[in-house]
mmCIF file of C-alpha atoms and ligand atoms in Angstrom:
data_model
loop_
_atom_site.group_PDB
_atom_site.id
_atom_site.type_symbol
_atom_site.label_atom_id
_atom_site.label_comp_id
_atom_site.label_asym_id
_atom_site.label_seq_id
_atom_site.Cartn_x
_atom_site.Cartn_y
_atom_site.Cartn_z
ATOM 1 C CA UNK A 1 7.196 15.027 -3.523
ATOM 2 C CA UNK A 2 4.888 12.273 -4.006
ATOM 3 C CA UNK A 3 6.422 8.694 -3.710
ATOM 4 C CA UNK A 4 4.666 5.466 -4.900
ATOM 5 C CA UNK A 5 4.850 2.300 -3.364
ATOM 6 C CA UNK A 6 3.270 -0.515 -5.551
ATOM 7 C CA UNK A 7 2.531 -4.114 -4.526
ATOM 8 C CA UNK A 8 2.089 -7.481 -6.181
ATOM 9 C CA UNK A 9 1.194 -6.355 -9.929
ATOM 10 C CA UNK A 10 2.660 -2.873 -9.768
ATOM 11 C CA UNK A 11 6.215 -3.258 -10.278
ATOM 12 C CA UNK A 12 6.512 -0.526 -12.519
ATOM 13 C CA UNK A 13 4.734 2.449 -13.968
ATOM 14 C CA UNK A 14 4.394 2.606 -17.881
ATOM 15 C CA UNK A 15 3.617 6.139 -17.809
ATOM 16 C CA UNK A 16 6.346 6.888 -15.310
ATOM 17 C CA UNK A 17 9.380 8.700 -17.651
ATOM 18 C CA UNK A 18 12.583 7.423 -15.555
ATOM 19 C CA UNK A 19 15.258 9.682 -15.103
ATOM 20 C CA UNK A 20 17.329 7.204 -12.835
ATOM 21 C CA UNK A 21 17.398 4.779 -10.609
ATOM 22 C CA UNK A 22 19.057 4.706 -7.333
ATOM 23 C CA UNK A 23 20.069 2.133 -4.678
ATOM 24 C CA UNK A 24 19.163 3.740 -1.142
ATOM 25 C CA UNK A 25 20.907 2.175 1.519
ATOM 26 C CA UNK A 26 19.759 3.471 5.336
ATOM 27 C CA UNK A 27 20.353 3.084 8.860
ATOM 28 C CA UNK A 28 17.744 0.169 8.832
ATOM 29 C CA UNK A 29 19.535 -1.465 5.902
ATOM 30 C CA UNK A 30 18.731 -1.757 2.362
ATOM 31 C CA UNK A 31 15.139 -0.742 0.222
ATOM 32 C CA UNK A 32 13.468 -3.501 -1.759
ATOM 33 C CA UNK A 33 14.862 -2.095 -4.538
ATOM 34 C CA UNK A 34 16.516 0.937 -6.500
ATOM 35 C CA UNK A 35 14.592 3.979 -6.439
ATOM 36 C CA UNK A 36 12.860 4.794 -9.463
ATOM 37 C CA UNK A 37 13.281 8.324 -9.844
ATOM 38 C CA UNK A 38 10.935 10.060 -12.658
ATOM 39 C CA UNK A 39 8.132 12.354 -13.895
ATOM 40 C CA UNK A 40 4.254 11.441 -14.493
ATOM 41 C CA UNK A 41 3.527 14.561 -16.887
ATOM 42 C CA UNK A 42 5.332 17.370 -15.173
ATOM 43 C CA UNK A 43 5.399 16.172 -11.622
ATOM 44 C CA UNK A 44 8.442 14.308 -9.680
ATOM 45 C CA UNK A 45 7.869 11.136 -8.267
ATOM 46 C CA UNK A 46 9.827 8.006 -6.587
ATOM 47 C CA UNK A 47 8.310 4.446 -7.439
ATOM 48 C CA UNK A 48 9.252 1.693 -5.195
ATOM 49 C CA UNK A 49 8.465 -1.890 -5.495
ATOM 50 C CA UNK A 50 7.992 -2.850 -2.280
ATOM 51 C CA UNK A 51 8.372 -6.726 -2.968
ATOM 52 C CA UNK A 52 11.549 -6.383 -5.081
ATOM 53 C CA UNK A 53 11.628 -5.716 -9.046
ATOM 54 C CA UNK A 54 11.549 -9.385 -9.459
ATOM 55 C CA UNK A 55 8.475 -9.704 -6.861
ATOM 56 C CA UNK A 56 11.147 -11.847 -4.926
ATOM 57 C CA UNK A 57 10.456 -10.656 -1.309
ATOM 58 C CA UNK A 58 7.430 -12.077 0.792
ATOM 59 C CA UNK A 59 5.200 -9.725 2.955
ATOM 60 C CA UNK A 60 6.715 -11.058 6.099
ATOM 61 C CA UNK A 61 10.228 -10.049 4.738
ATOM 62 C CA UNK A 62 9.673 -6.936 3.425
ATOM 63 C CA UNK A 63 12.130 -4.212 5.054
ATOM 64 C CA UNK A 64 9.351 -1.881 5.685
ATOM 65 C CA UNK A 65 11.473 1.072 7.682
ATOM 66 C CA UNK A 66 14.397 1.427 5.012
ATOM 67 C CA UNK A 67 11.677 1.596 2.220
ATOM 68 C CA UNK A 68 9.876 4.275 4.303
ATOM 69 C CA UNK A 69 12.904 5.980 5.168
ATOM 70 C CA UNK A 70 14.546 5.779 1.866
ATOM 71 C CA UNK A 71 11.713 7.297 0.500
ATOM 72 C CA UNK A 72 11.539 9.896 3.065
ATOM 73 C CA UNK A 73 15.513 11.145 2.925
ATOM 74 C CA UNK A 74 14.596 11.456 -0.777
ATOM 75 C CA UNK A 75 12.248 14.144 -0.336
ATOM 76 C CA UNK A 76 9.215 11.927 -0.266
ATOM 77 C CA UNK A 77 6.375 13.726 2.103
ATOM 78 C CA UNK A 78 3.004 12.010 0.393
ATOM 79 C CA UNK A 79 2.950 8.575 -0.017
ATOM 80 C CA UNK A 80 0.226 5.969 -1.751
ATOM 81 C CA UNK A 81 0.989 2.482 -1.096
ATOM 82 C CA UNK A 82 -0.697 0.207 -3.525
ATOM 83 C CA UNK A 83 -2.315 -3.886 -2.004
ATOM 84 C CA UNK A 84 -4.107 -5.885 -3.491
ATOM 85 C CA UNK A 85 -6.299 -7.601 -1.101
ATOM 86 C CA UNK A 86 -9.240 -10.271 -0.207
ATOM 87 C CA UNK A 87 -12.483 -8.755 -0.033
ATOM 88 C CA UNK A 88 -14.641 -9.563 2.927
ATOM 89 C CA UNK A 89 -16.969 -7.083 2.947
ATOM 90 C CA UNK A 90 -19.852 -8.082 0.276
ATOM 91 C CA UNK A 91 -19.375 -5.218 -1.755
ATOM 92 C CA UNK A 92 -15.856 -5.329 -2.116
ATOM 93 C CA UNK A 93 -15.934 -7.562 -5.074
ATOM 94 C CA UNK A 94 -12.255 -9.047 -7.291
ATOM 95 C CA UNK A 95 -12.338 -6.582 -9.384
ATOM 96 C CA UNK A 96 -12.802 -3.305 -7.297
ATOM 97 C CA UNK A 97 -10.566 -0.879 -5.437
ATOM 98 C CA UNK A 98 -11.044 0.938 -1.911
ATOM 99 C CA UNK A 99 -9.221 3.763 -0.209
ATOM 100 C CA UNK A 100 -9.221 1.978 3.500
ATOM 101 C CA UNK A 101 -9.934 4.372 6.856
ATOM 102 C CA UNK A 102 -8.883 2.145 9.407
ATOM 103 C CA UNK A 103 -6.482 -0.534 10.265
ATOM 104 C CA UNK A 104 -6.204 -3.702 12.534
ATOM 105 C CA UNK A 105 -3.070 -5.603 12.871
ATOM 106 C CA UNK A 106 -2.417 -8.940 13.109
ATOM 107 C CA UNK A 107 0.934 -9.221 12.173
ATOM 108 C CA UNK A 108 3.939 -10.457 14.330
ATOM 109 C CA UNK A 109 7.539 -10.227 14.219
ATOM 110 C CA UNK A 110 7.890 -7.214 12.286
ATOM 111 C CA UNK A 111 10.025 -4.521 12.965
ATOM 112 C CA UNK A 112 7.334 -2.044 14.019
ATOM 113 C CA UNK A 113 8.938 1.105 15.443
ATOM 114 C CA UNK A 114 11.995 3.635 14.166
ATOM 115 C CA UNK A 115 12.025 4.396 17.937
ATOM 116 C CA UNK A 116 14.173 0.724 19.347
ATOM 117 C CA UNK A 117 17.483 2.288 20.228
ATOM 118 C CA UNK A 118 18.355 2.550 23.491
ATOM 119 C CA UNK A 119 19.123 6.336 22.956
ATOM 120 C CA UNK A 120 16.187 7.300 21.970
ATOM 121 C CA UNK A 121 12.756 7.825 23.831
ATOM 122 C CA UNK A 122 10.009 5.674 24.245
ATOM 123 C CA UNK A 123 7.292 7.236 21.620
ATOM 124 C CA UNK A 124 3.732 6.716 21.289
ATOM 125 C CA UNK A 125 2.175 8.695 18.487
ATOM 126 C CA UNK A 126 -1.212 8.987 18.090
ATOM 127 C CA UNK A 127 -2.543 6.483 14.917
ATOM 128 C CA UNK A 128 -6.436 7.173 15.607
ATOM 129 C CA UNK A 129 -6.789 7.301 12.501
ATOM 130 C CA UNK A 130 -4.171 5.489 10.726
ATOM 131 C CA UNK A 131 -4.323 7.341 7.277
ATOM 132 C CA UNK A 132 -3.765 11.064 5.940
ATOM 133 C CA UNK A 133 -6.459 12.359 5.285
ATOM 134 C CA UNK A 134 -5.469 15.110 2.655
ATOM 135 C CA UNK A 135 -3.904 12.128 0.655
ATOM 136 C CA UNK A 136 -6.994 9.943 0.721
ATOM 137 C CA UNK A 137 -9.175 13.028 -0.293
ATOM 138 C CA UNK A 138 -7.388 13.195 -3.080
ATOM 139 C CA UNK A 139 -7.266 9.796 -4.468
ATOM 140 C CA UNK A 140 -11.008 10.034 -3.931
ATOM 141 C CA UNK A 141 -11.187 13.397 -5.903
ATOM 142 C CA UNK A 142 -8.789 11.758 -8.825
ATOM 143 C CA UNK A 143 -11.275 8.413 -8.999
ATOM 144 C CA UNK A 144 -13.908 11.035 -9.612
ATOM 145 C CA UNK A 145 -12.694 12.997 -12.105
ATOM 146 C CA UNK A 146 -11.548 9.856 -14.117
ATOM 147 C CA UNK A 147 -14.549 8.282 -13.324
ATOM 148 C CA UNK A 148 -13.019 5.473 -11.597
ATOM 149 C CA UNK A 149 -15.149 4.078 -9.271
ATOM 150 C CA UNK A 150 -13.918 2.752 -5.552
ATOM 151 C CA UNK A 151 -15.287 2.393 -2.507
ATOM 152 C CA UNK A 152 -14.808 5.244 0.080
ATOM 153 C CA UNK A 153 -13.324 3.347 3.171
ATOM 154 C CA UNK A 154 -13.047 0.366 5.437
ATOM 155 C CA UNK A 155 -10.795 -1.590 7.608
ATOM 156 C CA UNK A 156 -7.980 -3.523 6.340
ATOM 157 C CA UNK A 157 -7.104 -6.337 8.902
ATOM 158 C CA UNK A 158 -2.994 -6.810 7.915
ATOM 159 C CA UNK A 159 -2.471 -10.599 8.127
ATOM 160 C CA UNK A 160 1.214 -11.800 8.475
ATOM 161 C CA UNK A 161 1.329 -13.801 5.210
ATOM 162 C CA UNK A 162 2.957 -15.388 2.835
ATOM 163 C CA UNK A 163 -0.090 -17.840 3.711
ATOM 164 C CA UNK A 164 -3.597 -17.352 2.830
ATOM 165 C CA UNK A 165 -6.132 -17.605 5.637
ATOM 166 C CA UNK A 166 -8.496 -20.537 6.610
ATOM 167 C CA UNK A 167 -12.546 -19.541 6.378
ATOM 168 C CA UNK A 168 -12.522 -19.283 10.684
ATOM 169 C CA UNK A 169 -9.814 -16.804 10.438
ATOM 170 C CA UNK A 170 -11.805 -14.784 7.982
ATOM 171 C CA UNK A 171 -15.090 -15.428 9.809
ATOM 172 C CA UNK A 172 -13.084 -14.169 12.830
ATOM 173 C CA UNK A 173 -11.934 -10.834 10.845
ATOM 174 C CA UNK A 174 -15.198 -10.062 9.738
ATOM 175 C CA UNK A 175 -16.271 -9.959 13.117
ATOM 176 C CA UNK A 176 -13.749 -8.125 14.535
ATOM 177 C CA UNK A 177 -14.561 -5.299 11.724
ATOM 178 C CA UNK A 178 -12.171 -6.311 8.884
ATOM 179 C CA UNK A 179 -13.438 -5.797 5.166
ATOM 180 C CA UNK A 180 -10.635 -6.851 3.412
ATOM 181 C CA UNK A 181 -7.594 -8.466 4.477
ATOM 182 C CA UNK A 182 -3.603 -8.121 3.387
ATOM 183 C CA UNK A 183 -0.244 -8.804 3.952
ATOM 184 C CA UNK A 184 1.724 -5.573 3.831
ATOM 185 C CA UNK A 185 -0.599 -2.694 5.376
ATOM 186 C CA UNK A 186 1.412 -2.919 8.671
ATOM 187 C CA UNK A 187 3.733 -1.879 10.000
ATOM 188 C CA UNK A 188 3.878 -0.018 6.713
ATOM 189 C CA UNK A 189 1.501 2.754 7.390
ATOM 190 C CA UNK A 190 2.302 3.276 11.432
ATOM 191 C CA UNK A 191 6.233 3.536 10.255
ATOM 192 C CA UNK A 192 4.980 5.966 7.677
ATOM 193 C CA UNK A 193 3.646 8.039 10.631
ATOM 194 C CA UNK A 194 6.406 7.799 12.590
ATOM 195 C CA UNK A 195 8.533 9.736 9.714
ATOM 196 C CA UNK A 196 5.114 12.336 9.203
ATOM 197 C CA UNK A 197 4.437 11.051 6.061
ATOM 198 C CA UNK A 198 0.591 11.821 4.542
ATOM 199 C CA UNK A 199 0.190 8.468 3.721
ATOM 200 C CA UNK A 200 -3.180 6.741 2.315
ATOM 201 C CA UNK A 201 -3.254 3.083 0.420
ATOM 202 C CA UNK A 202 -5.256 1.713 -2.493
ATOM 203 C CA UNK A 203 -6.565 -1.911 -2.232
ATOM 204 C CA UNK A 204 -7.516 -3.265 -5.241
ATOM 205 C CA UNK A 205 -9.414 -6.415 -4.198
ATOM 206 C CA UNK A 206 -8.375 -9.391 -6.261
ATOM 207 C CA UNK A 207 -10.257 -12.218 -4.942
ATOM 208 C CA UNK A 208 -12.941 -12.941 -1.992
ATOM 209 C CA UNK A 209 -11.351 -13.744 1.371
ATOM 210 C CA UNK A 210 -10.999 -17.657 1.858
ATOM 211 C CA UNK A 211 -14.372 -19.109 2.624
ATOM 212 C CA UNK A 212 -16.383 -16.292 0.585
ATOM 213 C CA UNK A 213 -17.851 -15.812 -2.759
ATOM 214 C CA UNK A 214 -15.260 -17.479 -6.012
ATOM 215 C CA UNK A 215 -13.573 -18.706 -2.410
ATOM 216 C CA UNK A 216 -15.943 -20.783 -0.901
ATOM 217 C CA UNK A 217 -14.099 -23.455 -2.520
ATOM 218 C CA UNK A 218 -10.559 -22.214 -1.933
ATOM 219 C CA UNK A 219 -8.002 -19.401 -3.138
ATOM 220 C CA UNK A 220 -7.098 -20.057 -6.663
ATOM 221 C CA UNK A 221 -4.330 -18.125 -7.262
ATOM 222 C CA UNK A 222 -4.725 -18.717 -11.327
ATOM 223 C CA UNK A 223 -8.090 -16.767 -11.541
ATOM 224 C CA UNK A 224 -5.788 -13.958 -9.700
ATOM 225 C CA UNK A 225 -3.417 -13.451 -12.266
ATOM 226 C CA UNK A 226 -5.721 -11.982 -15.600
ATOM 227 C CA UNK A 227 -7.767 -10.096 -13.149
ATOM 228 C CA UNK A 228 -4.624 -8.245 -11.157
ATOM 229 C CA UNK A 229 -3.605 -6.788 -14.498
ATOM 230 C CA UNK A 230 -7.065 -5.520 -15.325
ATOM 231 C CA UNK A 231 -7.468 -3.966 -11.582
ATOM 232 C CA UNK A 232 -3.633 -2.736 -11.977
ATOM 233 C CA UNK A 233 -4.321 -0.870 -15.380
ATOM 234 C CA UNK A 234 -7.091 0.974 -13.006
ATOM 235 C CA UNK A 235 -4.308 1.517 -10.682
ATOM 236 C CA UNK A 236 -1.983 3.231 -13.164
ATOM 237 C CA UNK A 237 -5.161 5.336 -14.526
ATOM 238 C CA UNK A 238 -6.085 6.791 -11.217
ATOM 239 C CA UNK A 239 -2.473 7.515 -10.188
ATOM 240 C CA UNK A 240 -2.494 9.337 -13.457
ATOM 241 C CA UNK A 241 -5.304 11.532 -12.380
ATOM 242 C CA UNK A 242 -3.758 12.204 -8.646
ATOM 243 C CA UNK A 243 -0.462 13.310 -10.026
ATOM 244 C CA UNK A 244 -2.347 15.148 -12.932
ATOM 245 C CA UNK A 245 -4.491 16.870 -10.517
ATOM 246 C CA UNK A 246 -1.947 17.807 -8.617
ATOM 247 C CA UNK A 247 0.144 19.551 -11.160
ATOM 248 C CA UNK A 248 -3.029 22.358 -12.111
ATOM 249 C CA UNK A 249 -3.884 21.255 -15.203
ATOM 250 C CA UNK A 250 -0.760 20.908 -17.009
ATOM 251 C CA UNK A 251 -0.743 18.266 -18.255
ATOM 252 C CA UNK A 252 -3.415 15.802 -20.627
ATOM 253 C CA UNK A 253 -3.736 12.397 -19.428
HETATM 254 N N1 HPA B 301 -5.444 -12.651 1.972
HETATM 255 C C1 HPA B 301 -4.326 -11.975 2.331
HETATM 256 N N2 HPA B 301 -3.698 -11.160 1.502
HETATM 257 C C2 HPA B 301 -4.199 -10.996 0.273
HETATM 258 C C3 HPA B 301 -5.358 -11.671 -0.152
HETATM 259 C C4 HPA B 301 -6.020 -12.540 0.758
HETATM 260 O O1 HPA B 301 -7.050 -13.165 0.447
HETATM 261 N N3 HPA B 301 -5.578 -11.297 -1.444
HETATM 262 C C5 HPA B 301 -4.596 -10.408 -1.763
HETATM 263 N N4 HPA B 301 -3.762 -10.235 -0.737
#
C-alpha cells in the first residue's frame, strides 16, 4: 500500500475519500498525527501529516521513526514524502518541483537509527543511494503523463531547522553539492530504509536559498504562502496520476 507523507502545505488531500482516521501509537511513541486512512480512485492509501494537522510540530521535533513505523505496521511498503524546499541550484526556481537522487545530512540530534537498543545489533545498511528507485520512476512516469513538469534529480542537503540559513551556509552547500536545501529529508528517508520501505520524496521548491535569486535580500516568508498553494495543487495533481497509474486505468482523474 502506498502511504503519503505531506509537509508544510499538504496537510490533507482533497481528493483523498477518508474512510477513518486512526491514532497509531508505537514502540518509538506517538505519529504526528491520526492516520488518514482512504482511497484516491480505487486505490488504498494512508496520508500523514508529518508536522501535525495543525502544522504545530517543527522539523527538529518531528518523531520521524513512529511516523515511519506507524506507517509501516499499517501495511505501508511505498512511501512519497512531500518538502518543500530552497532552491540552490539555478534551475530549481519557487515554483518548481524535483524528485531528489541523493542526500547530505546536516542535521543533529535526531533520533537516526531503529537499531539503539542494547539487544539488538549494530546495523549498517547500505544508503548509496538513498532513494527507491521503482518509486521515483514512477513519480517521474506520473509527471509525464499529466504533463507536469519537474526536474529529474539532485541533492537535497537536510538542514536542522526551524531556522533559515545565512548566505555562507548556502554558499557552503552549494559547494559541497547541495541543490536545494530542507528541514525534514533526514533521518526521514535512512529510517525509511531501515524498515525496507521504497521510498522517494517530492520537493517542491518554494523560494531561492538565502542569499540567491527573490533571496538576495532575505527569506520572506509572505511571498511563500500564495505560491505553496499553487506548487501544492501540482502536488495533489501528480499524486493523482501516481496512484491513478498505479491502479491500470481504472479510474479518470
Ligand atoms: N531552507 C530550509 N528549508 C526550507 C527552505 C529553505 O530555504 N525552504 C523550504 N524549506
Amino acid at each position: 500500500m502506498l502511504g503519503i507523507i505531506g509537509g508544510t502545505g499538504l496537510t490533507q488531500l482533497a481528493n483523498l475519500e477518508i474512510t477513518h482516521r486512526k491514532v497509531a501509537r508505537t514502540p518509538y511513541g506517538e505519529a504526528s498525527g491520526a492516520l488518514t486512512f482512504g482511497h484516491i480512485c480505487d486505490q488504498e492509501v494512508i496520508f500523514l501529516a508529518r508536522h501535525g494537522y495543525g502544522h504545530t510540530i517543527p522539523p527538529h521535533e518531528v518523531n520521524y521513526r513512529a511516523n515511519l513505523w506507524a506507517l509501516k505496521d499499517h501495511g505501508v511498503d511505498r512511501v512519497v514524502s512531500v518538502a518543500t524546499v530552497g532552491g540552490i541550484h539555478p534551475e530549481l526556481i519557487p515554483g518548481s518541483l524535483v524528485i531528489p537522487d541523493q542526500i547530505i545530512d546536516y542535521t543533529y540530534g535526531r533520533a537516526t537509527s531503529f537499531f539503539v537498543a542494547s539487544d539488538k545489533p549494530v546495523t549498517h545498511l547500505d544508503f548509496t543511494f538513498p532513494y527507491c528507485d521503482a518509486m521515483r520512476e514512477a513519480l517521474l512516469q506520473a509527471a509525464t503523463s499529466a504533463g507536469i513538469s519537474l526536474r529529474n534529480g539532485g541533492v537535497y542537503g537536510a538542514v536542522q531547522g526551524p531556522r533559515l540559513e545565512t548566505a555562507a551556509e548556502i554558499n557552503r552547500m552549494e559547494r559541497d553539492g547541495a541543490d536545494m536545501v530542507g528541514m525534514t529529508g533526514m533521518p526521514e528517508a535512512y529510517l525509511a530504509r531501515e524498515l525496507e520501505l521504497c521510498y522517494a520524496t517530492v520537493g517542491a521548491v518554494v523560494n531561492h536559498a538565502a542569499g540567491r535569486g527573490l533571496s538576495a535580500e532575505g527569506i520572506q516568508m509572505e511571498e511563500i504562502q500564495p505560491l505553496l498553494g499553487e506548487v501544492m495543487s501540482q502536488v495533489r495533481h501528480l499524486l493523482e496520476q501516481l496512484v491513478t497509474t498505479g491502479s491500470a486505468g481504472l479510474c479518470e482523474v
